[in-house]
mmCIF file of C-alpha atoms in Angstrom:
data_model
loop_
_atom_site.group_PDB
_atom_site.id
_atom_site.type_symbol
_atom_site.label_atom_id
_atom_site.label_comp_id
_atom_site.label_asym_id
_atom_site.label_seq_id
_atom_site.Cartn_x
_atom_site.Cartn_y
_atom_site.Cartn_z
ATOM 1 C CA MET A 168 -52.964 31.828 7.232
ATOM 2 C CA ALA A 169 -50.338 34.095 8.631
ATOM 3 C CA VAL A 170 -47.031 32.428 9.499
ATOM 4 C CA THR A 171 -45.835 33.268 12.987
ATOM 5 C CA MET A 172 -42.144 33.573 13.855
ATOM 6 C CA ASP A 173 -42.267 30.314 15.883
ATOM 7 C CA ASN A 174 -43.857 28.426 12.991
ATOM 8 C CA ALA A 175 -41.197 29.727 10.593
ATOM 9 C CA ILE A 176 -38.383 28.557 12.829
ATOM 10 C CA ARG A 177 -40.051 25.145 13.254
ATOM 11 C CA PHE A 178 -40.515 24.809 9.469
ATOM 12 C CA MET A 179 -36.864 25.645 8.778
ATOM 13 C CA PHE A 180 -35.689 23.061 11.332
ATOM 14 C CA ILE A 181 -37.840 20.279 9.770
ATOM 15 C CA LEU A 182 -36.625 21.223 6.313
ATOM 16 C CA SER A 183 -32.972 21.007 7.402
ATOM 17 C CA VAL A 184 -33.505 17.540 8.932
ATOM 18 C CA VAL A 185 -35.225 16.219 5.802
ATOM 19 C CA CYS A 186 -32.556 17.612 3.480
ATOM 20 C CA GLY A 187 -29.784 16.318 5.719
ATOM 21 C CA ALA A 188 -31.286 12.826 5.690
ATOM 22 C CA ALA A 189 -31.610 12.888 1.900
ATOM 23 C CA TYR A 190 -27.974 13.995 1.548
ATOM 24 C CA ALA A 191 -26.762 11.250 3.870
ATOM 25 C CA LYS A 192 -28.692 8.590 1.931
ATOM 26 C CA LYS A 193 -27.229 9.822 -1.359
ATOM 27 C CA SER A 194 -23.703 9.833 0.098
ATOM 28 C CA GLU A 195 -23.937 6.199 1.175
ATOM 29 C CA ALA A 196 -23.573 5.173 -2.464
ATOM 30 C CA LYS A 197 -20.025 6.478 -2.495
ATOM 31 C CA VAL A 198 -18.869 6.321 1.099
ATOM 32 C CA ALA A 199 -19.922 3.913 3.807
ATOM 33 C CA SER A 200 -20.079 6.749 6.336
ATOM 34 C CA ALA A 201 -20.678 10.432 5.640
ATOM 35 C CA PRO A 202 -17.557 12.519 6.232
ATOM 36 C CA GLY A 203 -18.938 14.304 9.263
ATOM 37 C CA PRO A 204 -17.306 14.215 12.705
ATOM 38 C CA ALA A 205 -19.429 11.296 13.920
ATOM 39 C CA ALA A 206 -18.801 9.174 10.796
ATOM 40 C CA ALA A 207 -15.097 9.907 10.363
ATOM 41 C CA ALA A 208 -14.145 7.053 12.666
ATOM 42 C CA ASN A 209 -14.883 4.379 10.054
ATOM 43 C CA ALA A 210 -15.366 5.260 6.400
ATOM 44 C CA VAL A 211 -14.973 3.091 3.292
ATOM 45 C CA PHE A 212 -14.152 4.560 -0.127
ATOM 46 C CA ASP A 213 -14.874 2.105 -2.941
ATOM 47 C CA ILE A 214 -13.233 3.326 -6.143
ATOM 48 C CA THR A 215 -16.058 1.978 -8.322
ATOM 49 C CA GLU A 216 -18.446 4.323 -6.533
ATOM 50 C CA LEU A 217 -16.131 7.205 -7.404
ATOM 51 C CA GLY A 218 -15.982 6.529 -11.129
ATOM 52 C CA ALA A 219 -13.459 3.707 -11.604
ATOM 53 C CA VAL A 220 -14.309 1.319 -14.447
ATOM 54 C CA ALA A 221 -13.351 -2.352 -14.043
ATOM 55 C CA ASP A 222 -12.525 -3.075 -17.677
ATOM 56 C CA GLY A 223 -8.710 -2.930 -17.468
ATOM 57 C CA LYS A 224 -8.622 -0.198 -20.122
ATOM 58 C CA THR A 225 -10.370 2.925 -18.890
ATOM 59 C CA ASP A 226 -8.113 5.306 -16.972
ATOM 60 C CA SER A 227 -9.242 5.089 -13.346
ATOM 61 C CA THR A 228 -6.464 7.260 -11.909
ATOM 62 C CA LYS A 229 -8.767 10.043 -10.733
ATOM 63 C CA ALA A 230 -11.134 7.709 -8.893
ATOM 64 C CA VAL A 231 -8.309 6.020 -6.978
ATOM 65 C CA GLN A 232 -6.634 9.331 -6.199
ATOM 66 C CA ASP A 233 -9.905 10.846 -5.010
ATOM 67 C CA ALA A 234 -10.480 7.855 -2.732
ATOM 68 C CA TRP A 235 -7.056 8.275 -1.142
ATOM 69 C CA ASP A 236 -7.409 12.040 -0.732
ATOM 70 C CA ALA A 237 -10.765 11.632 0.980
ATOM 71 C CA ALA A 238 -9.560 8.855 3.306
ATOM 72 C CA CYS A 239 -6.356 10.660 4.210
ATOM 73 C CA GLY A 240 -8.273 13.797 5.086
ATOM 74 C CA LEU A 241 -10.381 12.192 7.806
ATOM 75 C CA ALA A 242 -9.578 11.288 11.392
ATOM 76 C CA GLY A 243 -10.176 7.765 12.632
ATOM 77 C CA SER A 244 -9.750 4.578 10.578
ATOM 78 C CA GLN A 245 -10.441 4.909 6.869
ATOM 79 C CA LYS A 246 -10.335 2.357 4.056
ATOM 80 C CA VAL A 247 -9.770 2.665 0.317
ATOM 81 C CA VAL A 248 -11.109 -0.380 -1.526
ATOM 82 C CA ILE A 249 -10.040 -1.584 -4.964
ATOM 83 C CA PRO A 250 -12.607 -4.377 -5.437
ATOM 84 C CA LYS A 251 -12.350 -7.413 -7.687
ATOM 85 C CA GLY A 252 -12.029 -6.439 -11.329
ATOM 86 C CA GLU A 253 -9.340 -4.953 -13.558
ATOM 87 C CA PHE A 254 -8.371 -1.278 -13.265
ATOM 88 C CA MET A 255 -5.885 0.783 -15.262
ATOM 89 C CA THR A 256 -4.173 3.781 -13.693
ATOM 90 C CA GLY A 257 -1.302 6.143 -14.195
ATOM 91 C CA PRO A 258 0.798 7.547 -11.341
ATOM 92 C CA LEU A 259 -0.862 7.655 -7.914
ATOM 93 C CA ASN A 260 0.369 10.016 -5.231
ATOM 94 C CA PHE A 261 -0.703 8.760 -1.813
ATOM 95 C CA SER A 262 0.707 11.689 0.141
ATOM 96 C CA GLY A 263 0.312 12.561 3.780
ATOM 97 C CA PRO A 264 0.420 13.393 6.504
ATOM 98 C CA CYS A 265 -3.009 11.888 7.048
ATOM 99 C CA LYS A 266 -5.379 12.778 9.851
ATOM 100 C CA GLY A 267 -6.039 9.148 10.776
ATOM 101 C CA TYR A 268 -5.178 5.547 9.909
ATOM 102 C CA VAL A 269 -5.586 4.482 6.288
ATOM 103 C CA THR A 270 -5.957 0.993 4.841
ATOM 104 C CA VAL A 271 -5.681 0.436 1.097
ATOM 105 C CA GLN A 272 -7.353 -2.887 0.372
ATOM 106 C CA ILE A 273 -6.537 -4.220 -3.085
ATOM 107 C CA ASP A 274 -8.614 -7.228 -4.115
ATOM 108 C CA GLY A 275 -8.683 -6.560 -7.843
ATOM 109 C CA THR A 276 -5.937 -6.306 -10.448
ATOM 110 C CA MET A 277 -4.374 -2.911 -11.054
ATOM 111 C CA PHE A 278 -2.461 -2.272 -14.280
ATOM 112 C CA GLY A 279 0.177 0.437 -14.498
ATOM 113 C CA SER A 280 -0.185 2.541 -17.622
ATOM 114 C CA ASN A 281 2.594 2.216 -20.196
ATOM 115 C CA ASP A 282 2.317 5.896 -21.105
ATOM 116 C CA ILE A 283 5.748 6.638 -19.598
ATOM 117 C CA PRO A 284 5.664 10.472 -19.893
ATOM 118 C CA LYS A 285 2.711 10.470 -17.474
ATOM 119 C CA TYR A 286 5.031 9.425 -14.662
ATOM 120 C CA ASN A 287 7.322 12.427 -15.128
ATOM 121 C CA LYS A 288 10.308 10.356 -13.911
ATOM 122 C CA GLY A 289 8.346 9.398 -10.811
ATOM 123 C CA ASN A 290 6.755 6.188 -9.540
ATOM 124 C CA TRP A 291 3.501 4.347 -10.101
ATOM 125 C CA ILE A 292 2.103 4.084 -6.552
ATOM 126 C CA GLU A 293 3.983 6.268 -4.086
ATOM 127 C CA ILE A 294 3.108 6.486 -0.401
ATOM 128 C CA LEU A 295 4.815 9.605 0.935
ATOM 129 C CA HIS A 296 5.009 11.093 4.448
ATOM 130 C CA VAL A 297 2.359 8.786 5.886
ATOM 131 C CA ASP A 298 2.266 7.266 9.370
ATOM 132 C CA ASN A 299 0.218 4.159 10.141
ATOM 133 C CA VAL A 300 -0.730 2.797 6.742
ATOM 134 C CA LEU A 301 -1.736 -0.717 5.697
ATOM 135 C CA VAL A 302 -1.705 -1.946 2.092
ATOM 136 C CA ASN A 303 -3.232 -5.411 1.906
ATOM 137 C CA GLY A 304 -5.605 -7.684 0.054
ATOM 138 C CA SER A 305 -5.644 -10.596 -2.344
ATOM 139 C CA GLY A 306 -5.151 -8.519 -5.474
ATOM 140 C CA THR A 307 -2.368 -7.909 -7.979
ATOM 141 C CA LEU A 308 -0.249 -4.938 -8.999
ATOM 142 C CA ASP A 309 0.775 -5.537 -12.606
ATOM 143 C CA GLY A 310 3.415 -3.099 -13.795
ATOM 144 C CA GLN A 311 3.205 -4.312 -17.406
ATOM 145 C CA GLY A 312 6.955 -3.888 -17.592
ATOM 146 C CA ALA A 313 7.563 -6.205 -20.536
ATOM 147 C CA ALA A 314 6.348 -3.516 -22.914
ATOM 148 C CA VAL A 315 8.984 -0.992 -21.763
ATOM 149 C CA TRP A 316 11.989 -3.008 -20.507
ATOM 150 C CA LYS A 317 13.685 -2.527 -23.870
ATOM 151 C CA ASP A 318 13.713 1.251 -23.311
ATOM 152 C CA GLU A 319 16.961 1.189 -21.341
ATOM 153 C CA CYS A 320 17.604 4.917 -21.670
ATOM 154 C CA LYS A 321 14.331 5.922 -20.025
ATOM 155 C CA ILE A 322 13.782 6.389 -16.302
ATOM 156 C CA LEU A 323 11.111 3.836 -15.482
ATOM 157 C CA PRO A 324 8.733 3.919 -12.488
ATOM 158 C CA ASN A 325 8.878 1.587 -9.522
ATOM 159 C CA THR A 326 5.606 -0.182 -8.776
ATOM 160 C CA LEU A 327 5.101 0.496 -5.037
ATOM 161 C CA VAL A 328 7.213 3.021 -3.146
ATOM 162 C CA LEU A 329 7.146 3.817 0.562
ATOM 163 C CA ASP A 330 8.967 7.116 1.168
ATOM 164 C CA TYR A 331 9.189 8.645 4.641
ATOM 165 C CA VAL A 332 6.682 6.147 6.015
ATOM 166 C CA LYS A 333 6.452 5.256 9.691
ATOM 167 C CA ASN A 334 4.629 2.137 10.845
ATOM 168 C CA GLY A 335 3.521 0.736 7.521
ATOM 169 C CA THR A 336 2.552 -2.776 6.409
ATOM 170 C CA VAL A 337 2.308 -4.362 2.966
ATOM 171 C CA SER A 338 0.668 -7.784 3.101
ATOM 172 C CA GLY A 339 -0.911 -10.443 0.926
ATOM 173 C CA LEU A 340 -0.461 -8.829 -2.481
ATOM 174 C CA LYS A 341 0.943 -10.151 -5.733
ATOM 175 C CA LEU A 342 3.274 -7.874 -7.685
ATOM 176 C CA VAL A 343 4.204 -8.822 -11.227
ATOM 177 C CA ASN A 344 6.335 -7.424 -14.046
ATOM 178 C CA ALA A 345 7.354 -4.108 -12.532
ATOM 179 C CA LYS A 346 8.819 -1.597 -14.930
ATOM 180 C CA PHE A 347 11.674 -1.123 -12.422
ATOM 181 C CA PHE A 348 11.718 -2.187 -8.748
ATOM 182 C CA HIS A 349 8.594 -3.914 -7.448
ATOM 183 C CA ILE A 350 8.785 -2.444 -3.923
ATOM 184 C CA ASN A 351 11.131 0.352 -2.866
ATOM 185 C CA VAL A 352 11.422 1.449 0.772
ATOM 186 C CA TYR A 353 13.263 4.731 1.364
ATOM 187 C CA MET A 354 13.761 6.908 4.455
ATOM 188 C CA SER A 355 11.196 4.874 6.346
ATOM 189 C CA LYS A 356 10.967 3.300 9.785
ATOM 190 C CA GLY A 357 8.924 0.429 11.152
ATOM 191 C CA VAL A 358 7.779 -1.082 7.853
ATOM 192 C CA THR A 359 6.659 -4.721 7.542
ATOM 193 C CA ILE A 360 6.379 -6.537 4.208
ATOM 194 C CA LYS A 361 4.944 -10.034 4.538
ATOM 195 C CA ASN A 362 3.143 -12.754 2.627
ATOM 196 C CA VAL A 363 3.708 -11.143 -0.762
ATOM 197 C CA THR A 364 4.437 -12.861 -4.069
ATOM 198 C CA ILE A 365 6.671 -11.011 -6.529
ATOM 199 C CA THR A 366 7.217 -12.324 -10.049
ATOM 200 C CA ALA A 367 9.036 -11.188 -13.185
ATOM 201 C CA VAL A 368 10.791 -13.187 -15.875
ATOM 202 C CA ALA A 369 14.423 -14.102 -15.244
ATOM 203 C CA ASN A 370 15.800 -11.808 -17.941
ATOM 204 C CA SER A 371 13.849 -8.716 -16.897
ATOM 205 C CA PRO A 372 16.218 -5.791 -16.142
ATOM 206 C CA ASN A 373 16.375 -4.029 -12.767
ATOM 207 C CA THR A 374 13.248 -5.692 -11.426
ATOM 208 C CA ASP A 375 14.403 -6.034 -7.805
ATOM 209 C CA GLY A 376 11.741 -7.603 -5.625
ATOM 210 C CA VAL A 377 12.248 -5.394 -2.562
ATOM 211 C CA HIS A 378 14.872 -2.661 -2.255
ATOM 212 C CA ILE A 379 15.561 -0.983 1.089
ATOM 213 C CA GLY A 380 17.598 2.190 1.484
ATOM 214 C CA ASP A 381 18.204 4.747 4.251
ATOM 215 C CA SER A 382 15.635 3.013 6.430
ATOM 216 C CA SER A 383 15.480 1.261 9.801
ATOM 217 C CA GLU A 384 13.431 -1.420 11.508
ATOM 218 C CA ILE A 385 12.288 -2.982 8.248
ATOM 219 C CA SER A 386 11.018 -6.585 8.124
ATOM 220 C CA VAL A 387 10.510 -8.680 4.985
ATOM 221 C CA SER A 388 9.126 -12.140 5.717
ATOM 222 C CA ASP A 389 7.277 -15.215 4.491
ATOM 223 C CA SER A 390 7.294 -14.227 0.826
ATOM 224 C CA THR A 391 8.122 -15.732 -2.564
ATOM 225 C CA ILE A 392 10.192 -13.640 -4.948
ATOM 226 C CA ALA A 393 11.285 -14.494 -8.492
ATOM 227 C CA THR A 394 12.719 -11.662 -10.599
ATOM 228 C CA GLY A 395 15.450 -10.677 -13.041
ATOM 229 C CA ASP A 396 17.517 -8.890 -10.390
ATOM 230 C CA ASP A 397 18.012 -9.102 -6.615
ATOM 231 C CA CYS A 398 15.130 -10.749 -4.784
ATOM 232 C CA ILE A 399 15.931 -8.360 -1.929
ATOM 233 C CA SER A 400 18.613 -5.675 -1.840
ATOM 234 C CA VAL A 401 19.659 -3.678 1.210
ATOM 235 C CA GLY A 402 21.261 -0.379 0.296
ATOM 236 C CA PRO A 403 23.267 2.281 2.149
ATOM 237 C CA GLY A 404 21.860 3.859 5.283
ATOM 238 C CA SER A 405 19.936 0.764 6.341
ATOM 239 C CA SER A 406 19.896 -0.572 9.903
ATOM 240 C CA ARG A 407 17.999 -3.150 11.939
ATOM 241 C CA ILE A 408 16.790 -5.036 8.880
ATOM 242 C CA SER A 409 15.178 -8.484 9.241
ATOM 243 C CA ILE A 410 14.727 -10.795 6.232
ATOM 244 C CA GLN A 411 13.170 -14.145 7.080
ATOM 245 C CA GLY A 412 11.315 -16.991 5.410
ATOM 246 C CA ILE A 413 11.989 -15.894 1.825
ATOM 247 C CA THR A 414 11.897 -18.243 -1.154
ATOM 248 C CA CYS A 415 14.063 -16.614 -3.817
ATOM 249 C CA GLY A 416 14.626 -17.613 -7.422
ATOM 250 C CA PRO A 417 15.170 -17.053 -10.190
ATOM 251 C CA GLY A 418 17.030 -13.807 -9.654
ATOM 252 C CA GLN A 419 20.331 -12.514 -8.355
ATOM 253 C CA GLY A 420 19.910 -13.569 -4.753
ATOM 254 C CA ILE A 421 19.701 -11.558 -1.523
ATOM 255 C CA SER A 422 22.220 -8.733 -1.400
ATOM 256 C CA VAL A 423 23.658 -6.051 0.827
ATOM 257 C CA GLY A 424 24.700 -3.340 -1.591
ATOM 258 C CA CYS A 425 25.747 -2.075 -3.919
ATOM 259 C CA LEU A 426 27.773 0.146 -1.571
ATOM 260 C CA GLY A 427 29.989 3.072 -2.462
ATOM 261 C CA ARG A 428 28.446 4.074 -5.739
ATOM 262 C CA PHE A 429 27.616 7.615 -4.629
ATOM 263 C CA LYS A 430 29.178 10.212 -2.350
ATOM 264 C CA ASP A 431 28.124 10.520 1.311
ATOM 265 C CA GLU A 432 26.393 7.169 1.603
ATOM 266 C CA LYS A 433 25.612 6.069 5.161
ATOM 267 C CA ASP A 434 26.618 2.866 6.947
ATOM 268 C CA VAL A 435 24.745 -0.427 6.858
ATOM 269 C CA THR A 436 24.390 -2.162 10.229
ATOM 270 C CA ASP A 437 22.464 -4.949 11.925
ATOM 271 C CA VAL A 438 21.098 -6.879 8.960
ATOM 272 C CA THR A 439 19.858 -10.441 9.523
ATOM 273 C CA VAL A 440 18.886 -12.864 6.768
ATOM 274 C CA ARG A 441 17.608 -16.205 8.058
ATOM 275 C CA ASP A 442 15.491 -19.249 7.221
ATOM 276 C CA CYS A 443 15.503 -18.691 3.464
ATOM 277 C CA VAL A 444 15.616 -20.932 0.386
ATOM 278 C CA LEU A 445 17.355 -19.845 -2.810
ATOM 279 C CA ARG A 446 16.844 -21.767 -6.047
ATOM 280 C CA ASN A 447 18.664 -21.346 -9.359
ATOM 281 C CA THR A 448 19.832 -17.811 -8.638
ATOM 282 C CA SER A 449 22.952 -16.224 -10.116
ATOM 283 C CA ASN A 450 24.167 -15.363 -6.602
ATOM 284 C CA GLY A 451 23.212 -16.549 -3.163
ATOM 285 C CA VAL A 452 23.742 -14.264 -0.171
ATOM 286 C CA ARG A 453 25.995 -11.439 -1.255
ATOM 287 C CA ILE A 454 27.731 -8.262 -0.102
ATOM 288 C CA LYS A 455 28.761 -6.063 -3.007
ATOM 289 C CA SER A 456 30.675 -2.792 -3.077
ATOM 290 C CA TYR A 457 32.903 -0.682 -5.221
ATOM 291 C CA GLU A 458 36.568 -0.824 -4.219
ATOM 292 C CA ASP A 459 37.532 2.844 -4.495
ATOM 293 C CA VAL A 460 34.831 5.254 -3.367
ATOM 294 C CA LEU A 461 34.342 8.959 -2.762
ATOM 295 C CA SER A 462 33.236 8.683 0.880
ATOM 296 C CA PRO A 463 34.029 6.068 3.541
ATOM 297 C CA ILE A 464 31.221 3.677 4.400
ATOM 298 C CA THR A 465 31.027 0.671 6.730
ATOM 299 C CA ALA A 466 28.936 -2.495 6.544
ATOM 300 C CA SER A 467 28.948 -4.342 9.853
ATOM 301 C CA ARG A 468 27.036 -6.788 12.020
ATOM 302 C CA LEU A 469 25.605 -8.726 9.106
ATOM 303 C CA THR A 470 24.282 -12.250 9.707
ATOM 304 C CA PHE A 471 23.200 -14.851 7.145
ATOM 305 C CA GLU A 472 21.965 -18.059 8.763
ATOM 306 C CA ASN A 473 19.886 -21.181 8.161
ATOM 307 C CA ILE A 474 19.842 -20.796 4.401
ATOM 308 C CA ARG A 475 19.349 -23.575 1.860
ATOM 309 C CA MET A 476 20.886 -23.256 -1.620
ATOM 310 C CA ASP A 477 19.565 -25.309 -4.543
ATOM 311 C CA GLY A 478 21.660 -25.063 -7.704
ATOM 312 C CA VAL A 479 22.828 -21.547 -6.877
ATOM 313 C CA ALA A 480 25.828 -19.860 -8.486
ATOM 314 C CA ASN A 481 28.182 -18.164 -6.017
ATOM 315 C CA PRO A 482 26.156 -19.177 -2.945
ATOM 316 C CA VAL A 483 28.259 -17.140 -0.497
ATOM 317 C CA ILE A 484 30.000 -14.112 -1.929
ATOM 318 C CA VAL A 485 31.595 -10.889 -0.754
ATOM 319 C CA ASP A 486 32.641 -8.821 -3.752
ATOM 320 C CA GLN A 487 34.494 -5.584 -3.031
ATOM 321 C CA LYS A 488 35.424 -5.135 -6.660
ATOM 322 C CA TYR A 489 31.860 -5.045 -7.873
ATOM 323 C CA CYS A 490 31.650 -3.297 -11.224
ATOM 324 C CA PRO A 491 28.363 -4.060 -12.973
ATOM 325 C CA GLU A 492 28.844 -1.854 -16.015
ATOM 326 C CA LYS A 493 32.634 -2.154 -16.379
ATOM 327 C CA GLU A 494 33.015 1.517 -15.492
ATOM 328 C CA CYS A 495 35.648 0.991 -12.821
ATOM 329 C CA THR A 496 38.875 1.110 -14.829
ATOM 330 C CA GLU A 497 39.564 4.465 -13.192
ATOM 331 C CA LYS A 498 39.259 4.985 -9.455
ATOM 332 C CA LYS A 499 36.122 6.704 -8.223
ATOM 333 C CA GLY A 500 37.981 8.029 -5.165
ATOM 334 C CA SER A 501 40.596 7.298 -2.536
ATOM 335 C CA LYS A 502 38.253 5.946 0.167
ATOM 336 C CA THR A 503 37.268 2.344 0.819
ATOM 337 C CA VAL A 504 34.276 0.384 2.050
ATOM 338 C CA THR A 505 34.845 -1.295 5.415
ATOM 339 C CA ILE A 506 33.257 -4.741 5.792
ATOM 340 C CA LYS A 507 33.463 -6.289 9.253
ATOM 341 C CA ASN A 508 31.722 -8.608 11.679
ATOM 342 C CA VAL A 509 29.923 -10.769 9.129
ATOM 343 C CA THR A 510 28.612 -14.242 9.978
ATOM 344 C CA PHE A 511 27.609 -16.992 7.556
ATOM 345 C CA ARG A 512 26.027 -19.772 9.637
ATOM 346 C CA ASN A 513 24.401 -23.055 8.615
ATOM 347 C CA ILE A 514 24.490 -22.442 4.877
ATOM 348 C CA THR A 515 23.799 -25.734 3.106
ATOM 349 C CA GLY A 516 22.884 -27.184 -0.293
ATOM 350 C CA THR A 517 24.360 -27.187 -3.776
ATOM 351 C CA SER A 518 26.337 -24.756 -5.898
ATOM 352 C CA ASN A 519 26.433 -24.756 -9.678
ATOM 353 C CA THR A 520 29.820 -23.023 -9.611
ATOM 354 C CA PRO A 521 32.938 -24.708 -8.169
ATOM 355 C CA GLU A 522 33.513 -21.618 -6.009
ATOM 356 C CA ALA A 523 30.862 -22.145 -3.384
ATOM 357 C CA VAL A 524 32.404 -19.490 -1.127
ATOM 358 C CA SER A 525 34.075 -16.346 -2.465
ATOM 359 C CA LEU A 526 35.306 -13.693 -0.042
ATOM 360 C CA LEU A 527 36.930 -11.165 -2.353
ATOM 361 C CA CYS A 528 37.890 -8.278 -0.100
ATOM 362 C CA SER A 529 39.924 -5.161 -0.725
ATOM 363 C CA ASP A 530 43.703 -5.248 -0.433
ATOM 364 C CA GLN A 531 43.536 -1.668 0.875
ATOM 365 C CA LEU A 532 41.266 -2.586 3.785
ATOM 366 C CA PRO A 533 40.709 -6.331 4.284
ATOM 367 C CA CYS A 534 37.421 -7.668 5.624
ATOM 368 C CA SER A 535 37.644 -8.436 9.343
ATOM 369 C CA GLY A 536 35.641 -10.425 11.853
ATOM 370 C CA MET A 537 34.395 -12.829 9.175
ATOM 371 C CA GLU A 538 32.862 -16.138 10.323
ATOM 372 C CA LEU A 539 32.139 -19.266 8.292
ATOM 373 C CA LEU A 540 30.213 -21.488 10.699
ATOM 374 C CA ASP A 541 28.717 -24.797 9.544
ATOM 375 C CA VAL A 542 28.894 -23.838 5.890
ATOM 376 C CA ASN A 543 28.411 -27.043 3.934
ATOM 377 C CA LEU A 544 27.899 -26.498 0.230
ATOM 378 C CA LYS A 545 28.815 -28.870 -2.567
ATOM 379 C CA TYR A 546 29.449 -28.230 -6.245
ATOM 380 C CA ASP A 547 26.855 -30.190 -8.199
ATOM 381 C CA GLY A 548 28.889 -30.433 -11.406
ATOM 382 C CA LYS A 549 31.293 -33.178 -12.467
ATOM 383 C CA ASP A 550 34.072 -31.169 -14.103
ATOM 384 C CA ASN A 551 35.605 -29.737 -10.947
ATOM 385 C CA LYS A 552 35.595 -29.886 -7.163
ATOM 386 C CA THR A 553 34.043 -27.722 -4.486
ATOM 387 C CA MET A 554 36.292 -24.859 -3.448
ATOM 388 C CA ALA A 555 36.502 -21.544 -1.657
ATOM 389 C CA VAL A 556 38.366 -18.410 -2.683
ATOM 390 C CA CYS A 557 39.246 -16.032 0.120
ATOM 391 C CA THR A 558 41.286 -12.900 -0.552
ATOM 392 C CA ASN A 559 42.119 -10.295 2.103
ATOM 393 C CA ALA A 560 39.547 -11.770 4.500
ATOM 394 C CA LYS A 561 40.300 -12.289 8.192
ATOM 395 C CA GLY A 562 38.245 -14.404 10.561
ATOM 396 C CA VAL A 563 37.451 -17.976 11.584
ATOM 397 C CA SER A 564 35.950 -21.149 10.058
ATOM 398 C CA LYS A 565 34.247 -23.756 12.251
ATOM 399 C CA GLY A 566 32.213 -26.804 11.413
ATOM 400 C CA SER A 567 32.375 -26.102 7.669
ATOM 401 C CA LEU A 568 33.297 -28.377 4.799
ATOM 402 C CA GLN A 569 37.076 -28.598 4.792
ATOM 403 C CA ALA A 570 37.308 -27.305 1.233
ATOM 404 C CA LEU A 571 35.418 -24.187 2.277
ATOM 405 C CA ALA A 572 37.328 -23.406 5.477
ATOM 406 C CA CYS A 573 39.446 -20.700 3.926
ATOM 407 C CA LEU A 574 39.614 -18.330 6.911
#
């Protein structure tokens, strides 16, 4: 029978519908919604449907990277899912800008490869130039750092890095045994880190729990951190930082600094640390800086309040002669770090060093506007008494243990 023009057009239309339906059904195995305009509003990318193998050994880097690239490229709300199971990956580059909102839900355990050259001096999981991102779940990021900590001369990758991120949240995860820092926040704004658990052995090197630098409006709350370095460190260029509800220890405490190590560092302002518990740490709440620096820098409007110390060494310390590697025998420069308007309020508990308060400020530019308010710490040893050491610090003491009222 001859085929008319109308019949041909009708046949081609039916064929396109059938093929389109078959394609959509096939795509559902990998993505909850096909990546067309109508489906872009809510897609789910499960890495196991993109080739990831949950045996903890097979390299699943490509599957995870493909999931991110697909999610980031769509408008609407997208989700990358790392399901229960164990997955090994190398470096992951979660770069933006993205067209929509991306959630990375981690419910399984991810292991960071110990093939260090793969990282090319970079990081393990780096979120870069992304607005509106959520990283959550009940899973674990295991950096497997113990295998490489002895390699002190190598540049080791941080576990989770947020660079140039606006409006980001990290919630619910466990991070263990990072090769370097567990979480590093840099040049970001409006980032919330909450309900995370960070763990590394007490003698692990440079395993800061959370480090913040050159960032603003950052909140770290309701988390438990036990590492070989600072539980939380706030570096130069940070402002409007809130740290609340942290249980810290072991580790080196909660620190502002180190300040003045490099040229052209920016000021640190408006940092609040409150409602925290520190246990068996080598420092409590601390401000640390080099004494002679190449560029002037100021740390001001810093508040530490409602903090309980339990067997902590140096519970309250300002150290302007910080020199971690004994490299300060010669002056770095002629400038100084200004420390002013610092409040320590309602700091209680026990110290395992006689010096419960140490304000060791620069003789070139003394600390000013210092406040010791209701600071009541007691040395828990028997070979000495509780004391405070205050050098070149100006301010007031009120309501504090008499032995600590050194201002």
